[in-house]
Amino acid sequence: MSDYGSIYDRDVTPEPVSAGSPNGAPPVGAIGGSTQGPAAQTSEPPEVQPLALFHRIMRKYYIWAIVLGLVLGLPAAYAGYKFIPKEYTSTGQLVIETEPERMLFDIEETRGPRSVSLVAATQAELLGQRRVMERASAKLEREGISWPIGNDGVVRLISSMDIFDSRRAPIVYCSATDQSAVIAERMANAVLDAYKELYIDNVSNRQRRDSLQSVRDNQTREIREIQEEIDRLSRAYGTSDLAPLEAAGARRISELSARIDDLLLARNQATASLARSGEDGPGELDEEPEDPPEAMAAGELPPERVLEAMATNDERLKGLLDYWRALQDQRTRMSLTFSPEHRQMKRNAVSLAAARQDLLARVEELGIPEDATVTASDPQERLDQINRLIEQEEQRLTTLQNEQNVMRLARNEIDERLRVKRDKESILGEVTRELEQIEAELAGNNDFDRVQVEPAPIPLTPSADKRNAVAAAGLAAGFGFSGVLFFAIGFLGLGYERIGDLEELGHLTPTIGVMPDRDDPDAADQTMASLSVHHLRNLLLVRRQGQKVCRIYAVTSPAPSDGKTSLVDHLGTSFAKVGHKALVVDADMIGHSLSRQSGFGEEDGLWQALDNAPLEDCVHESEHEGLFVMPSGALRTAQPERMSGESLVRLIARLREQYDTVLIDTGPLLGSLDASLVVSASDETLLVVSRGRRARMVKAAIARLKSLGVSRASIVFNRALWSDLGSSVSGVSISGPSLRSVAPDEVRPGSSGRSVKRRLRTTSGGGAPKL
């Protein structure tokens, strides 16, 4: 067993609970002070503070994060500063006259110019037009400054220009930005020069306007002459559209040719008849064609040639004749299939008779023309008459053909004139539109006369130096990556490093004690460590509320190596120093740490007591008065699977009769069989959490305690930093009974933690026990 030095030689007794605090003054290093177990804690977790969480995760990585941030950020900052070029901006101006000349009469010719703001907005829009940029880009190509050609140069110029008008002054600014000051100046002046040539000087526009006006006048004159020629050619016909007249003439020529063919056929027949009359004598005239008037008087139709001749000049007769012939053709076709008595044949006969009567009536209405009547009884005279008719019709045909040829020539000439006229009208339209655009531009000369162009100078200093900003961004990126990296590492391995970290467990389990870390370079002497054990003991005594009954404490931890065995040893000694008959029990059936440290590893102990062996054979006196040890028992007989809840409860009942305080050291709660049984059978559980223990594992251990029905459980934070432990000393804790018993003359309320540590060093010696 460890020797605590002179601090345990004092007669330290618990004092009554001070007023105003339900649990008495919190001890040095003790947080909270609630006497209730997990069931009494609020079920709502405390609100997470992002900054506090960030500081909790990053506090042990700050130095490494800064170093890595410098390693990553400095090269990035240097590269950004080195490779980001400066930018120069050259700015020219268009200054607009604000006080125009006053006119005596306000008429259209002498009316003053528009407002300055409207003129400025218009000039800014004109200055940024693509035609200005194209002209300026062409000028830059000719200056030999390695300017991109074509559309690439125009795009670069547009992206580098900034054109805007001032709302407070009659000025339009034209700014160009580039990495070279000379190129920036040339770009700005090229745009200003192009604007001046296009809109202020207007030399090219005036020349173009004069040329276009000449072209427009010539085209107008030529179109007028062509129209006069078309009117002359079409005057004889009354219209310039000769196509219908030509089609009608062709139709008449075709009809006259058919008439001549009929007369030629009649002449052949007459010639044949004359030849027969010469051979057979003059009495053979039966085959001579019947005279048309006589045929009509007899109710017969005139010969077909006469009907055709008459139909050429009468559309109605022609239609009746065609209908009559169609009925005849229909009758001929039906006669091949039907008999004359068939109803369709009879219907056709009725229709044919009606058509014949209509033809006869129309012929009587029109009258037989003289040229269609060949009534000479002499064949020779009849032949001469037909020849005369043929000659007349041929003369008419020749005349019609000549007229048709002349009309065709006129039509071709008119069509050619119309085509030329359309071409010239198209050219005239394009010229007129371009001339109107130029006139519109030249119409603004009153505004352009008010504009004065001030060229852009060569900039002497850069307008934008992004190197510092980029360097800062690179440095920030390095630190940001470093911070995110270490934050992720710390978040994945998040544990409890300080007393304040345990606040998030306050709604689950209170923290009642803090034990210092002897390996801390800032560690004080053993006085502070002993004082922390005393405060934990006093708080446990306060919880008993003055009752003298035995109290069973189970001391466990979430995982191995959290220091629970040392806490059992030191806390048992502290209880013994205040007159308690204290017993420490080694129930760690795997580690047996308490048995080995006390020197009773081969002695009878817990295993034998569970088998109802006499307690005097299983309990051994320690080197401290009032402190007894029950080891785990002879290691050769250890059988953890034989431990049962019933035997353990019976043993605890026996221990209550003989001891004031019993501290049972168990194995890790999450990895041993004995821990679950011991905490279930004990009055109170102390969960030892070592600094750096994962939060996930601690919360799992608390959840295990709740699942086992443990109503009283508290956390003891072990291996805390001395700086953290010293900062927990307050005026209230200084007034605690245990501290007053240690140094009643030197410690007063209101003293700082650092002064307490210094004064305690002067009163005690020796090394602090490692907990």
PDB file of N, CA and C in Angstrom, residues 86-90 178 181 458-465:
ATOM      1  N   LYS A  86       0.528  42.004 -62.324  1.00  0.00           N
ATOM      2  CA  LYS A  86      -0.144  43.268 -62.069  1.00  0.00           C
ATOM      3  C   LYS A  86      -1.036  43.619 -63.261  1.00  0.00           C
ATOM      4  N   GLU A  87      -1.982  44.478 -63.035  1.00  0.00           N
ATOM      5  CA  GLU A  87      -2.869  44.953 -64.089  1.00  0.00           C
ATOM      6  C   GLU A  87      -2.840  46.471 -64.125  1.00  0.00           C
ATOM      7  N   TYR A  88      -2.747  47.011 -65.358  1.00  0.00           N
ATOM      8  CA  TYR A  88      -2.721  48.444 -65.563  1.00  0.00           C
ATOM      9  C   TYR A  88      -3.994  48.868 -66.279  1.00  0.00           C
ATOM     10  N   THR A  89      -4.520  50.010 -65.914  1.00  0.00           N
ATOM     11  CA  THR A  89      -5.739  50.539 -66.521  1.00  0.00           C
ATOM     12  C   THR A  89      -5.468  51.924 -67.072  1.00  0.00           C
ATOM     13  N   SER A  90      -5.759  52.091 -68.354  1.00  0.00           N
ATOM     14  CA  SER A  90      -5.621  53.383 -69.022  1.00  0.00           C
ATOM     15  C   SER A  90      -7.018  53.880 -69.362  1.00  0.00           C
ATOM     16  N   ASP A 178      -5.002  45.840 -68.869  1.00  0.00           N
ATOM     17  CA  ASP A 178      -4.118  44.804 -69.402  1.00  0.00           C
ATOM     18  C   ASP A 178      -2.909  44.691 -68.489  1.00  0.00           C
ATOM     19  N   ALA A 181       1.178  48.177 -69.459  1.00  0.00           N
ATOM     20  CA  ALA A 181       0.675  49.540 -69.447  1.00  0.00           C
ATOM     21  C   ALA A 181       0.579  50.113 -70.856  1.00  0.00           C
ATOM     22  N   ILE A 458      -0.577  56.779 -70.673  1.00  0.00           N
ATOM     23  CA  ILE A 458       0.057  55.530 -70.248  1.00  0.00           C
ATOM     24  C   ILE A 458       0.051  55.488 -68.716  1.00  0.00           C
ATOM     25  N   PRO A 459      -0.549  54.454 -68.117  1.00  0.00           N
ATOM     26  CA  PRO A 459      -0.593  54.403 -66.646  1.00  0.00           C
ATOM     27  C   PRO A 459       0.792  54.159 -66.066  1.00  0.00           C
ATOM     28  N   LEU A 460       1.089  54.854 -64.980  1.00  0.00           N
ATOM     29  CA  LEU A 460       2.400  54.722 -64.330  1.00  0.00           C
ATOM     30  C   LEU A 460       2.384  53.719 -63.189  1.00  0.00           C
ATOM     31  N   THR A 461       1.245  53.528 -62.586  1.00  0.00           N
ATOM     32  CA  THR A 461       1.126  52.581 -61.467  1.00  0.00           C
ATOM     33  C   THR A 461       0.025  51.583 -61.796  1.00  0.00           C
ATOM     34  N   PRO A 462       0.137  50.370 -61.288  1.00  0.00           N
ATOM     35  CA  PRO A 462      -0.916  49.363 -61.549  1.00  0.00           C
ATOM     36  C   PRO A 462      -2.230  49.762 -60.893  1.00  0.00           C
ATOM     37  N   SER A 463      -3.296  49.487 -61.578  1.00  0.00           N
ATOM     38  CA  SER A 463      -4.624  49.772 -61.046  1.00  0.00           C
ATOM     39  C   SER A 463      -5.108  48.671 -60.118  1.00  0.00           C
ATOM     40  N   ALA A 464      -4.628  47.485 -60.320  1.00  0.00           N
ATOM     41  CA  ALA A 464      -5.047  46.353 -59.488  1.00  0.00           C
ATOM     42  C   ALA A 464      -3.848  45.444 -59.280  1.00  0.00           C
ATOM     43  N   ASP A 465      -3.496  45.256 -58.027  1.00  0.00           N
ATOM     44  CA  ASP A 465      -2.411  44.346 -57.670  1.00  0.00           C
ATOM     45  C   ASP A 465      -3.000  43.264 -56.763  1.00  0.00           C
TER      46      ASP A 465
END
